[in-house]
Tab-separated table of C-alpha atoms in Angstrom:
chain	number	residue	atom	x	y	z
H	7	MET	CA	69.818	-44.135	16.236
H	8	PRO	CA	68.399	-41.977	19.063
H	9	HIS	CA	68.440	-39.036	16.668
H	10	GLU	CA	66.468	-40.941	13.979
H	11	ALA	CA	63.927	-42.125	16.563
H	12	GLN	CA	63.429	-38.549	17.707
H	13	ILE	CA	62.782	-37.412	14.085
H	14	LYS	CA	60.212	-40.197	13.601
H	15	SER	CA	58.362	-39.195	16.780
H	16	VAL	CA	58.216	-35.503	15.805
H	17	THR	CA	57.190	-35.885	12.143
H	18	PRO	CA	53.690	-37.377	12.748
H	19	LYS	CA	52.868	-34.640	15.286
H	20	ARG	CA	53.906	-31.951	12.815
H	21	SER	CA	51.705	-33.557	10.154
H	22	LYS	CA	48.744	-33.803	12.515
H	23	GLY	CA	49.163	-30.181	13.587
H	24	SER	CA	49.348	-29.021	9.967
H	25	LEU	CA	46.135	-30.872	9.136
H	26	ALA	CA	44.353	-29.260	12.091
H	27	LYS	CA	45.496	-25.815	10.937
H	28	LEU	CA	44.278	-26.575	7.432
H	29	TRP	CA	40.785	-27.480	8.678
H	30	LEU	CA	40.719	-24.334	10.836
H	31	LEU	CA	41.618	-22.169	7.832
H	32	LEU	CA	38.973	-23.856	5.672
H	33	HIS	CA	36.453	-23.211	8.443
H	34	GLY	CA	37.413	-19.540	8.385
H	35	TRP	CA	37.047	-19.163	4.622
H	36	ILE	CA	33.769	-21.081	4.519
H	37	ALA	CA	32.331	-18.629	7.075
H	38	LEU	CA	32.880	-15.711	4.686
H	39	PRO	CA	29.716	-16.335	2.587
H	40	LEU	CA	27.694	-16.239	5.816
H	41	TRP	CA	29.275	-12.893	6.722
H	42	ALA	CA	28.440	-11.600	3.236
H	43	TYR	CA	24.848	-12.868	3.522
H	44	VAL	CA	24.332	-11.133	6.877
H	45	PHE	CA	25.813	-7.936	5.434
H	46	PHE	CA	23.392	-8.160	2.481
H	47	ILE	CA	20.396	-8.539	4.803
H	48	CYS	CA	21.557	-5.587	6.927
H	49	VAL	CA	22.055	-3.302	3.913
H	50	THR	CA	18.734	-4.176	2.258
H	51	GLY	CA	16.922	-3.741	5.577
H	52	THR	CA	18.541	-0.347	6.107
H	53	LEU	CA	17.464	0.829	2.653
H	54	ALA	CA	13.976	-0.655	3.092
H	55	THR	CA	13.497	1.476	6.206
H	56	VAL	CA	13.584	4.666	4.114
H	57	SER	CA	12.321	3.153	0.848
H	58	HIS	CA	9.140	5.254	0.957
H	59	GLU	CA	11.211	8.401	1.396
H	60	LEU	CA	13.518	7.403	-1.463
H	61	VAL	CA	10.481	7.005	-3.717
H	62	TRP	CA	9.234	10.428	-2.554
H	63	LEU	CA	12.565	11.994	-3.580
H	64	ALA	CA	12.618	10.280	-6.972
H	65	ASP	CA	8.948	10.400	-8.004
H	66	PRO	CA	6.949	13.672	-7.865
H	67	ALA	CA	3.708	11.675	-8.181
H	68	VAL	CA	4.133	10.436	-4.609
H	69	ARG	CA	4.325	13.951	-3.146
H	70	ALA	CA	1.388	15.837	-1.657
H	71	SER	CA	2.381	19.160	-3.226
H	72	LYS	CA	-0.073	21.997	-2.731
H	73	PRO	CA	-0.992	23.664	-6.062
H	74	ASP	CA	-0.963	27.447	-6.311
H	75	GLY	CA	-4.240	28.899	-5.118
H	76	ALA	CA	-5.455	25.622	-3.622
H	77	GLY	CA	-7.421	25.629	-0.399
H	78	GLU	CA	-7.591	23.025	2.335
H	79	ARG	CA	-7.292	19.305	1.736
H	80	LEU	CA	-10.310	17.617	0.241
H	81	GLY	CA	-12.582	15.419	2.289
H	82	THR	CA	-12.745	11.738	1.466
H	83	ASP	CA	-15.983	12.044	-0.523
H	84	ALA	CA	-14.628	14.900	-2.649
H	85	LEU	CA	-11.289	13.130	-3.131
H	86	VAL	CA	-12.895	9.902	-4.344
H	87	GLU	CA	-15.411	11.788	-6.509
H	88	ALA	CA	-12.540	13.597	-8.249
H	89	VAL	CA	-10.694	10.317	-8.865
H	90	LEU	CA	-13.731	8.512	-10.284
H	91	ALA	CA	-14.441	11.477	-12.562
H	92	GLN	CA	-10.998	10.896	-14.077
H	93	ARG	CA	-11.558	7.108	-14.221
H	94	PRO	CA	-15.039	6.668	-15.715
H	95	GLY	CA	-16.511	3.236	-15.129
H	96	ASP	CA	-14.120	2.333	-12.307
H	97	ALA	CA	-15.252	1.382	-8.802
H	98	LEU	CA	-13.582	2.337	-5.529
H	99	VAL	CA	-11.768	-0.463	-3.652
H	100	TRP	CA	-9.909	1.332	-0.864
H	101	VAL	CA	-8.347	4.623	0.208
H	102	GLY	CA	-5.056	4.884	2.116
H	103	TRP	CA	-3.539	7.760	4.086
H	104	PRO	CA	0.226	7.720	4.792
H	105	VAL	CA	1.523	8.549	8.266
H	106	GLU	CA	3.289	11.655	6.940
H	107	ASN	CA	1.220	14.430	5.300
H	108	HIS	CA	3.850	15.156	2.644
H	109	PHE	CA	2.961	11.844	0.974
H	110	ALA	CA	0.005	11.725	-1.399
H	111	PRO	CA	-2.984	9.588	-0.401
H	112	THR	CA	-3.461	6.385	-2.401
H	113	VAL	CA	-6.748	5.342	-3.964
H	114	SER	CA	-7.306	1.861	-5.368
H	115	VAL	CA	-9.908	1.385	-8.092
H	116	ARG	CA	-11.176	-1.564	-10.137
H	117	ASP	CA	-12.303	-1.361	-13.744
H	118	ALA	CA	-15.176	-3.248	-15.388
H	119	GLU	CA	-12.869	-6.150	-16.293
H	120	GLY	CA	-11.676	-6.606	-12.706
H	121	ARG	CA	-8.226	-5.027	-13.068
H	122	GLU	CA	-7.118	-3.022	-10.057
H	123	ALA	CA	-4.913	0.066	-10.062
H	124	THR	CA	-3.417	1.977	-7.129
H	125	LEU	CA	-3.306	5.713	-7.797
H	126	TYR	CA	-1.372	8.548	-6.174
H	127	VAL	CA	-3.830	11.417	-5.690
H	128	ASN	CA	-3.163	15.069	-4.883
H	129	PRO	CA	-5.040	15.713	-1.608
H	130	TYR	CA	-5.820	19.359	-2.508
H	131	ASP	CA	-7.436	19.068	-5.942
H	132	GLY	CA	-8.007	15.322	-6.393
H	133	ARG	CA	-5.789	15.097	-9.457
H	134	VAL	CA	-4.408	11.634	-10.189
H	135	GLN	CA	-0.644	12.187	-10.223
H	136	GLY	CA	0.508	8.694	-11.086
H	137	GLU	CA	-0.047	4.984	-10.744
H	138	ALA	CA	1.879	2.564	-8.559
H	139	GLY	CA	3.522	-0.316	-10.386
H	140	THR	CA	2.689	-3.948	-9.749
H	141	VAL	CA	6.058	-4.366	-7.999
H	142	SER	CA	7.076	-0.989	-6.642
H	143	PHE	CA	10.593	-0.084	-5.537
H	144	ARG	CA	9.397	-0.014	-1.938
H	145	TYR	CA	7.820	-3.478	-2.183
H	146	PHE	CA	10.861	-4.871	-4.008
H	147	LEU	CA	13.283	-3.739	-1.283
H	148	ARG	CA	11.103	-5.025	1.519
H	149	ALA	CA	10.541	-8.337	-0.234
H	150	LEU	CA	14.258	-8.688	-0.973
H	151	HIS	CA	15.112	-8.050	2.662
H	152	GLY	CA	12.212	-9.941	4.208
H	153	TRP	CA	12.057	-13.131	2.148
H	154	LEU	CA	14.723	-12.785	-0.571
H	155	PHE	CA	11.927	-12.100	-3.083
H	156	LEU	CA	11.126	-15.816	-3.195
H	157	PRO	CA	7.494	-16.836	-3.785
H	158	PHE	CA	4.947	-17.849	-1.174
H	159	THR	CA	3.640	-21.043	-2.762
H	160	ASN	CA	2.425	-23.327	0.025
H	161	GLY	CA	2.610	-21.385	3.266
H	162	TYR	CA	5.482	-19.080	4.086
H	163	SER	CA	8.343	-18.674	1.619
H	164	TRP	CA	11.498	-20.531	2.614
H	165	GLY	CA	13.247	-17.222	2.026
H	166	TRP	CA	11.302	-15.890	5.017
H	167	TYR	CA	12.808	-18.667	7.127
H	168	ALA	CA	16.297	-18.051	5.713
H	169	VAL	CA	16.125	-14.403	6.792
H	170	SER	CA	14.255	-14.613	10.087
H	171	ILE	CA	16.480	-17.408	11.427
H	172	LEU	CA	19.359	-14.917	11.459
H	173	GLY	CA	17.722	-13.377	14.520
H	174	ILE	CA	19.027	-16.291	16.596
H	175	PRO	CA	22.781	-15.772	15.951
H	176	MET	CA	22.214	-12.005	16.105
H	177	LEU	CA	20.746	-12.276	19.581
H	178	GLY	CA	23.505	-14.730	20.529
H	179	SER	CA	26.208	-12.344	19.323
H	180	LEU	CA	24.600	-9.526	21.303
H	181	VAL	CA	24.544	-11.522	24.542
H	182	THR	CA	28.043	-12.956	24.133
H	183	GLY	CA	29.415	-9.561	23.113
H	184	ILE	CA	28.056	-7.995	26.304
H	185	LEU	CA	29.533	-10.829	28.369
H	186	VAL	CA	32.932	-10.605	26.660
H	187	TYR	CA	33.240	-6.819	26.786
H	188	LYS	CA	33.379	-6.198	30.533
H	189	LYS	CA	32.010	-2.898	31.830
H	190	PHE	CA	30.934	-1.951	28.311
H	191	TRP	CA	28.954	1.025	29.618
H	192	ARG	CA	32.210	2.936	30.120
H	193	ALA	CA	32.402	3.308	26.339
H	194	TYR	CA	29.366	5.606	26.437
H	195	ALA	CA	31.266	8.186	28.471
H	196	LYS	CA	34.739	7.495	27.036
H	197	PRO	CA	34.432	6.136	23.490
H	198	ARG	CA	37.686	4.948	21.934
H	199	LEU	CA	38.292	4.915	18.195
H	200	ARG	CA	42.011	4.832	17.414
H	201	ILE	CA	42.908	6.296	14.024
H	202	GLY	CA	46.353	5.983	12.473
H	203	LYS	CA	47.293	2.761	14.243
H	204	GLY	CA	46.462	0.369	11.445
H	205	ALA	CA	43.303	-0.994	9.884
H	206	ARG	CA	42.951	-3.889	12.293
H	207	ILE	CA	42.979	-1.667	15.395
H	208	PHE	CA	40.633	0.872	13.781
H	209	TRP	CA	38.064	-1.707	12.679
H	210	GLY	CA	38.317	-3.516	16.010
H	211	ASP	CA	37.570	-0.297	17.920
H	212	PHE	CA	34.783	0.589	15.501
H	213	HIS	CA	33.203	-2.858	15.808
H	214	ARG	CA	33.118	-2.656	19.601
H	215	LEU	CA	31.953	0.972	19.701
H	216	ALA	CA	29.197	0.460	17.108
H	217	GLY	CA	28.031	-2.656	18.921
H	218	ILE	CA	27.789	-0.869	22.264
H	219	TRP	CA	25.822	2.071	20.870
H	220	SER	CA	23.539	-0.268	18.915
H	221	ILE	CA	22.597	-2.588	21.792
H	222	PRO	CA	18.914	-1.489	21.969
H	223	PHE	CA	18.568	-1.545	18.164
H	224	ILE	CA	20.188	-4.983	17.808
H	225	ALA	CA	17.936	-6.307	20.579
H	226	ILE	CA	14.835	-5.041	18.737
H	227	MET	CA	15.976	-6.439	15.383
H	228	SER	CA	16.937	-9.856	16.744
H	229	VAL	CA	13.855	-10.360	18.942
H	230	THR	CA	11.432	-9.269	16.207
H	231	ALA	CA	13.207	-11.470	13.635
H	232	ILE	CA	12.938	-14.482	15.946
H	233	TRP	CA	9.258	-13.705	16.418
H	234	PHE	CA	8.796	-13.634	12.629
H	235	LEU	CA	10.327	-17.102	12.556
H	236	VAL	CA	7.950	-18.342	15.267
H	237	GLU	CA	5.012	-16.706	13.496
H	238	ALA	CA	5.842	-18.486	10.234
H	239	VAL	CA	6.185	-21.862	11.937
H	240	LEU	CA	2.857	-21.445	13.745
H	241	SER	CA	1.106	-20.371	10.557
H	242	ASP	CA	2.500	-23.252	8.500
H	243	VAL	CA	1.331	-25.816	11.064
H	244	GLY	CA	-2.146	-24.251	11.198
H	245	VAL	CA	-1.939	-22.445	14.553
H	246	THR	CA	-3.415	-18.940	14.794
H	247	VAL	CA	-3.212	-16.389	17.617
H	248	SER	CA	-6.009	-14.187	16.249
H	249	THR	CA	-9.120	-13.568	18.351
H	250	SER	CA	-10.902	-11.500	15.688
H	251	GLY	CA	-13.364	-14.295	14.973
H	252	VAL	CA	-15.293	-14.781	11.753
H	253	PRO	CA	-15.699	-11.855	9.323
H	254	THR	CA	-18.574	-9.504	10.061
H	255	VAL	CA	-21.684	-10.206	7.974
H	256	LEU	CA	-24.647	-7.831	7.865
H	257	PRO	CA	-28.041	-9.386	8.687
H	258	ARG	CA	-30.239	-9.949	5.639
H	259	GLU	CA	-33.002	-7.695	6.943
H	260	SER	CA	-30.606	-4.709	7.066
H	261	VAL	CA	-29.777	-4.983	3.347
H	262	PRO	CA	-32.209	-2.965	1.171
H	263	GLN	CA	-34.045	-4.835	-1.568
H	264	VAL	CA	-33.380	-2.952	-4.809
H	265	ALA	CA	-33.363	-3.917	-8.449
H	266	GLU	CA	-30.072	-2.166	-9.258
H	267	ARG	CA	-27.143	-1.085	-7.124
H	268	SER	CA	-27.520	2.405	-8.573
H	269	ASP	CA	-30.934	2.621	-6.860
H	270	LEU	CA	-29.217	2.747	-3.454
H	271	SER	CA	-28.585	6.077	-1.782
H	272	PRO	CA	-24.944	7.106	-2.264
H	273	LEU	CA	-22.699	6.172	0.644
H	274	SER	CA	-20.985	9.098	2.366
H	275	LEU	CA	-17.436	8.082	3.268
H	276	ASP	CA	-16.985	11.196	5.408
H	277	ALA	CA	-20.083	10.231	7.393
H	278	ALA	CA	-18.718	6.687	7.868
H	279	ILE	CA	-15.415	8.087	9.136
H	280	ALA	CA	-17.287	10.426	11.488
H	281	ALA	CA	-19.298	7.467	12.818
H	282	ALA	CA	-16.077	5.540	13.508
H	283	ARG	CA	-14.540	8.499	15.283
H	284	SER	CA	-17.674	9.055	17.343
H	285	VAL	CA	-17.071	5.697	19.053
H	286	HIS	CA	-13.288	5.933	18.834
H	287	PRO	CA	-12.256	9.581	19.306
H	288	GLY	CA	-8.742	10.415	18.170
H	289	MET	CA	-8.414	7.620	15.616
H	290	LYS	CA	-5.762	8.547	13.047
H	291	LEU	CA	-6.904	7.159	9.721
H	292	ASP	CA	-4.808	4.631	7.879
H	293	SER	CA	-7.170	3.057	5.350
H	294	LEU	CA	-10.813	2.684	4.366
H	295	TRP	CA	-12.032	-0.443	2.563
H	296	MET	CA	-15.262	-0.628	0.610
H	297	PRO	CA	-17.648	-3.587	1.114
H	298	SER	CA	-16.713	-6.596	-0.992
H	299	ASN	CA	-20.346	-7.683	-1.367
H	300	ALA	CA	-23.882	-6.648	-0.404
H	301	PHE	CA	-23.619	-8.239	3.064
H	302	ALA	CA	-20.140	-6.988	3.968
H	303	PRO	CA	-19.532	-3.826	6.001
H	304	LEU	CA	-17.307	-0.900	5.136
H	305	GLU	CA	-14.122	-1.174	7.221
H	306	ILE	CA	-11.974	1.634	8.582
H	307	TYR	CA	-8.504	1.094	10.072
H	308	GLY	CA	-6.476	3.567	12.088
H	309	ARG	CA	-4.113	4.083	14.986
H	310	GLY	CA	-5.050	5.268	18.431
H	311	SER	CA	-3.039	5.996	21.554
H	312	TYR	CA	-0.893	2.898	20.937
H	313	PRO	CA	0.681	3.600	17.530
H	314	LEU	CA	2.083	0.107	16.972
H	315	LEU	CA	-1.278	-1.550	16.414
H	316	PHE	CA	-4.232	-0.872	14.128
H	317	GLU	CA	-7.735	-0.581	15.519
H	318	SER	CA	-10.777	-0.942	13.300
H	319	ALA	CA	-14.438	-0.130	12.903
H	320	ALA	CA	-16.970	-1.956	10.691
H	321	ILE	CA	-19.707	0.342	9.361
H	322	ASN	CA	-23.067	-0.648	7.916
H	323	PRO	CA	-22.917	1.083	4.507
H	324	TYR	CA	-26.727	1.437	4.327
H	325	ASP	CA	-27.406	3.325	7.558
H	326	GLY	CA	-23.933	4.381	8.775
H	327	GLU	CA	-24.185	2.425	12.019
H	328	VAL	CA	-21.024	1.022	13.639
H	329	VAL	CA	-21.670	-2.726	13.752
H	330	LYS	CA	-18.297	-3.789	15.151
H	331	LEU	CA	-15.432	-1.992	16.859
H	332	ARG	CA	-12.105	-3.656	17.535
H	333	ARG	CA	-9.893	-1.731	19.967
H	334	LEU	CA	-6.804	-2.513	22.019
H	335	ALA	CA	-8.884	-3.990	24.828
H	336	ASP	CA	-10.222	-6.576	22.389
H	337	TYR	CA	-6.749	-7.949	21.581
H	338	SER	CA	-5.148	-10.748	23.559
H	339	ALA	CA	-1.672	-10.287	25.028
H	340	VAL	CA	-0.191	-12.541	22.330
H	341	GLU	CA	-1.938	-10.509	19.617
H	342	LEU	CA	-0.588	-7.281	21.093
H	343	VAL	CA	2.937	-8.689	20.948
H	344	THR	CA	2.479	-10.134	17.460
H	345	GLY	CA	0.944	-6.945	16.073
H	346	SER	CA	3.752	-4.841	17.534
H	347	MET	CA	6.587	-6.848	15.983
H	348	ARG	CA	6.431	-5.590	12.400
H	349	PRO	CA	6.235	-1.829	13.157
H	350	LEU	CA	8.972	-2.255	15.767
H	351	HIS	CA	11.137	-3.964	13.160
H	352	THR	CA	10.534	-1.402	10.392
H	353	GLY	CA	10.088	1.795	12.421
H	354	ASP	CA	7.272	3.067	10.188
H	355	PHE	CA	4.697	4.030	12.804
H	356	LEU	CA	5.683	7.547	13.972
H	357	GLY	CA	6.899	9.257	10.834
H	358	VAL	CA	10.110	10.171	9.078
H	359	TRP	CA	12.170	11.100	12.164
H	360	LEU	CA	11.889	7.649	13.676
H	361	LYS	CA	12.700	6.153	10.271
H	362	LEU	CA	15.868	8.250	10.118
H	363	VAL	CA	16.887	6.965	13.561
H	364	TYR	CA	16.360	3.399	12.342
H	365	PHE	CA	18.256	4.219	9.146
H	366	LEU	CA	21.287	5.535	11.065
H	367	PHE	CA	21.364	2.522	13.364
H	368	GLY	CA	20.926	0.306	10.299
H	369	ILE	CA	24.048	1.889	8.818
H	370	LEU	CA	25.888	1.253	12.088
H	371	LEU	CA	24.770	-2.384	12.123
H	372	SER	CA	25.779	-2.825	8.464
H	373	MET	CA	29.181	-1.253	9.096
H	374	MET	CA	29.619	-3.364	12.209
H	375	THR	CA	28.940	-6.486	10.146
H	376	LEU	CA	31.368	-5.259	7.500
H	377	SER	CA	34.035	-4.519	10.097
H	378	GLY	CA	33.585	-7.966	11.607
H	379	MET	CA	33.901	-9.476	8.145
H	380	LEU	CA	37.052	-7.449	7.443
H	381	ILE	CA	38.611	-8.414	10.777
H	382	TRP	CA	37.735	-12.072	10.173
H	383	THR	CA	39.032	-11.982	6.599
H	384	LYS	CA	42.278	-10.234	7.515
H	385	ARG	CA	42.932	-12.680	10.324
H	386	THR	CA	42.093	-15.714	8.170
H	387	ALA	CA	44.159	-14.396	5.258
H	388	GLY	CA	47.132	-13.779	7.559
H	389	GLN	CA	46.878	-17.230	9.076
H	390	THR	CA	46.613	-18.737	5.591
H	391	ALA	CA	49.757	-16.928	4.457
H	392	VAL	CA	51.657	-18.179	7.527
H	393	PHE	CA	50.379	-21.717	6.951
H	394	VAL	CA	51.422	-21.696	3.284
H	395	ALA	CA	54.865	-20.317	4.190
H	396	GLU	CA	55.341	-23.012	6.836
H	397	ARG	CA	54.327	-25.755	4.412
H	398	ARG	CA	56.674	-24.406	1.754
H	399	ARG	CA	59.513	-24.172	4.244
H	400	THR	CA	58.854	-27.749	5.397
H	401	ARG	CA	59.017	-29.041	1.840
H	402	LEU	CA	62.275	-27.183	1.141
H	403	GLU	CA	63.996	-28.379	4.319
H	404	PRO	CA	66.549	-31.142	3.481
H	405	ALA	CA	65.684	-34.563	4.792
H	406	GLU	CA	68.022	-35.713	7.596
């Protein structure tokens, strides 16, 4: 009798413990899709960082190759004139200059029926080398990484939220990882990566080492992602941080009264750029936008001493006068932070070398996510095998 009572008291505990292990294993397996999702976001973000360079390698039309016997680069007026000569009847919409000179400038034009086309133009002879697609490879990668290529229908895409919210656990994992790994800075001087001692030890060492070396990069990615989340929430509830005010409108008396637009004196784009630079010396051009109507100014955007943020100048297209200048001093502190988030996240503000640094750290972050997933999977799979073996052994044990 004492023996039977002892068996009855042990059996329920064994059953309760087995059920707890089962729920723990299910928890582990359910977490795998999240690991895979984070890995997907890391990989697409890493590729998006160098997407422009990948297009440059694959498509000769994107390259600013100097033809044999060509002289210096064309000015903006000559460049646009050459493009419009090849596109009779089209009107100029905007001109864009990439950060790196080995990329061809882009010129957007609109035909008589209102269709727009973005053209890659050789900067030395003005030859149209190709036309950008409606959804380019670069845009596709960035959209896939940034908002899962889901549409913006009423406010921000929910894909934007699904991606940007990952910044919270990323920042949490960074902080907890630093707290768990005591005196982590020693790994900078004495890195440890044990090879030949099994996959689990190797991936564990790699995960820790990659995490330590990627601390600044992970901090940038997580903080900027969280800011994107905040930005979306504020926008969707109708809150803006912009201090730019209403769009600039030219006074009626400054607009010439003519019967036809062709009666106006031709606008010199080079003169407009010179006017902008006269009040903002050192501006590195990014884009020039033509007036959208008779009362709108021509707008020029560029980077100054602070490369993370665009500054702008609005030019009266009839007399070349600068009617509005927006510089760093005109931005609020919140705008400075908000405007800095995207270039900090993508690394596309100083050229190809910074992009390569981001690309290498992106690979590290992707591999660190993969190693964490492998460690998690191996541990969960091992625990599952032990659990199944224990359950099988329990069923085969003879009842006493």
